[in-house]
Structure formats: structure tokens, C-alpha cells
C-alpha positions as a printed Julia matrix, in Angstrom:
138×3 Matrix{Float64}:
  -1.6    -4.62   -8.65
  -5.12   -5.4    -7.38
  -6.5    -8.18   -6.53
  -9.39  -10.57   -4.25
  -7.49  -11.64   -2.24
  -8.62  -14.36    1.05
  -6.88  -12.26    4.17
  -9.99  -12.17    5.23
  -9.46   -8.89    7.55
 -10.73   -6.8     3.87
 -11.78   -8.1     0.55
  -9.01   -6.62   -1.88
  -5.82   -5.71   -1.81
  -3.69   -3.2    -4.09
  -0.17   -2.91   -4.74
   0.51    0.29   -6.17
   4.37   -0.01   -4.59
   5.79   -3.32   -3.8
   8.76   -4.61   -2.02
  10.56   -3.32    1.27
  13.56   -3.11    2.84
  14.17   -4.47    6.79
  13.95   -1.93    9.78
  14.07   -4.26   12.51
  14.34   -7.81   13.85
  10.29   -8.48   13.07
  10.72   -7.78    9.75
  12.69  -10.83    9.71
  10.85  -13.17    8.88
   8.43  -11.5     6.47
   5.94  -12.87    4.43
   5.71  -10.14    1.69
   9.73  -10.92    0.24
   9.25  -14.53    0.03
   6.71  -13.93   -2.12
   7.64  -11.27   -4.07
  11.03  -13.63   -4.89
   8.06  -16.64   -5.39
   6.64  -14.07   -8.25
   9.19  -13.58   -9.37
  10.72  -16.8   -10.0
   7.39  -17.37  -11.62
   8.27  -14.24  -13.75
   5.5   -12.1   -12.64
   6.56   -8.58  -14.31
   6.06   -6.57  -11.45
   8.58   -8.36   -9.39
  10.64   -8.49  -11.83
  13.21   -6.76   -9.39
  11.64   -8.88   -6.0
  11.48   -7.7    -3.19
  13.37   -4.03   -4.37
  11.07   -0.78   -3.8
   9.6    -0.52   -7.05
   6.46    1.87   -7.78
   4.11    1.25  -10.27
   3.23    4.26  -11.61
   0.02    2.52  -13.89
  -1.14    1.64  -10.79
  -1.96    4.74   -8.54
  -5.36    5.3   -10.63
  -6.58    2.14  -10.68
  -8.76    2.36   -8.0
 -11.34    5.65  -10.21
 -11.78    2.1   -12.29
 -13.85    0.6    -9.96
 -17.49    0.51   -8.62
 -18.51   -1.06   -6.34
 -17.66    0.03   -2.31
 -15.02   -2.11   -0.92
 -12.19   -2.22    1.59
  -8.71   -2.12    0.41
  -5.83   -3.26    2.2
  -2.76   -0.49    0.57
   0.69   -1.86    0.03
   0.07   -6.28    1.23
   3.07   -5.99   -0.07
   5.03   -3.04    1.11
   4.89    0.18    3.36
   3.33    3.24    1.9
   4.63    4.8     4.74
   8.58    3.71    3.95
  11.19    6.05    3.67
  11.9     6.41    0.55
   8.3     7.68   -0.25
   7.15    8.87    3.17
   7.2    12.15    3.4
   7.3    13.22    0.15
   5.63   10.97   -2.16
   3.41   10.32    0.2
   2.75   14.0     0.91
   2.63   14.8    -2.47
  -1.09   15.94   -3.72
  -0.26   14.25   -7.68
   0.55   11.3    -5.94
  -2.12    9.52   -3.23
  -3.73   12.05   -2.08
  -6.52   12.59   -4.56
  -6.67    8.9    -5.41
  -8.25    8.83   -1.75
  -9.77   12.32   -1.82
 -12.24   11.87   -5.05
 -13.02    7.42   -3.68
 -14.41    8.18   -0.53
 -17.23    4.78   -0.88
 -14.08    3.17   -0.16
 -12.13    1.5     3.13
  -8.33    2.62    2.77
  -6.29   -0.59    5.76
  -3.1     1.13    5.82
  -0.44   -1.03    7.76
   3.41   -0.65    8.38
   6.19   -1.05   10.39
   7.78    1.94   10.02
   7.83    5.06   12.17
   4.94    7.45   10.92
   4.66   11.41   11.68
   1.7    12.3    13.67
   0.99   15.07   10.18
   1.55   12.28    8.03
  -1.26    9.96    9.67
  -3.52   13.78   10.18
  -2.89   13.78    6.33
  -4.93   10.15    5.87
  -7.36   10.98    8.24
  -8.13   13.71    6.52
  -8.56   12.42    3.59
  -9.28    9.69    4.47
 -12.88    8.98    5.77
 -13.16    5.33    5.67
  -9.44    4.83    6.75
  -8.22    2.18    9.58
  -3.98    2.61    9.97
  -2.21   -0.43   11.64
   0.81    0.44   13.44
   2.55   -3.46   13.01
   4.95   -3.32   16.86
   9.1    -4.39   15.43
């Protein structure tokens, strides 16, 4: 799912992964979890699993269809660096890196409450010339 957003510091959200697991007290009042449960109750297909970690393969290449430069908050409803997807999935070239490489006109914003390895961040930095990473404290 990708959509324009009311989040004031970005222009669009893109959620090829939804859901997460609680890693700390900072996750106690998780906005994304509440929203996912609400969307599930409304019958939104992408949230039929509620807040269970779900990869939406059909959304991975969606940004290739966008023609205008924009600032994109990746996984506002999950964590790209979730242990189930990192380092293997996130660092696997066929998943996200070719996408980021081919779309240098976009600004990418990534946020995480998960411990992110320095090599993973360096890899992201190498691929993302317009890259912002927010480490949300626990």
C-alpha cells in the first residue's frame, strides 16, 4: 500500500511490509498496531492478518510506477529492519536494494525501533543518496 499522507514531515508512505512485534516498552502504545487492528475490523485486505508481520510482494516494485520525485516514509506500518527481514531479506539484492538503486529521484525515510547493524545502514546509505534514518528510542 502506498498513499499520500497527513504526516507533516513526509509526502507519501509506502508499506511493502505491515505488522511488527513489540521489542520494548516504547512499543506499548504503538500507533501502527492500533491502526492495523482498526483496518482489519474495517475489512481492508492488506490487514487481514491484523498486526502480524506480512510481506506484500506485489507492492515491492510499486515505486517504479511513480513518475514525480517525492519524499517517501518506508514502512510506516512496520519496521524494515525487523529481525525477521534483516539482515537476510533487507540485504538480499532482489528485494529492496535494486529498487532503491533505480529510484534515486526519491527521498527515502526509514525509521526503526529495532537494533540496526552498521553494515545494514552502510548498505542503505550506499544505495540511497537521499536517505534519512530515524532510530526511535525504546
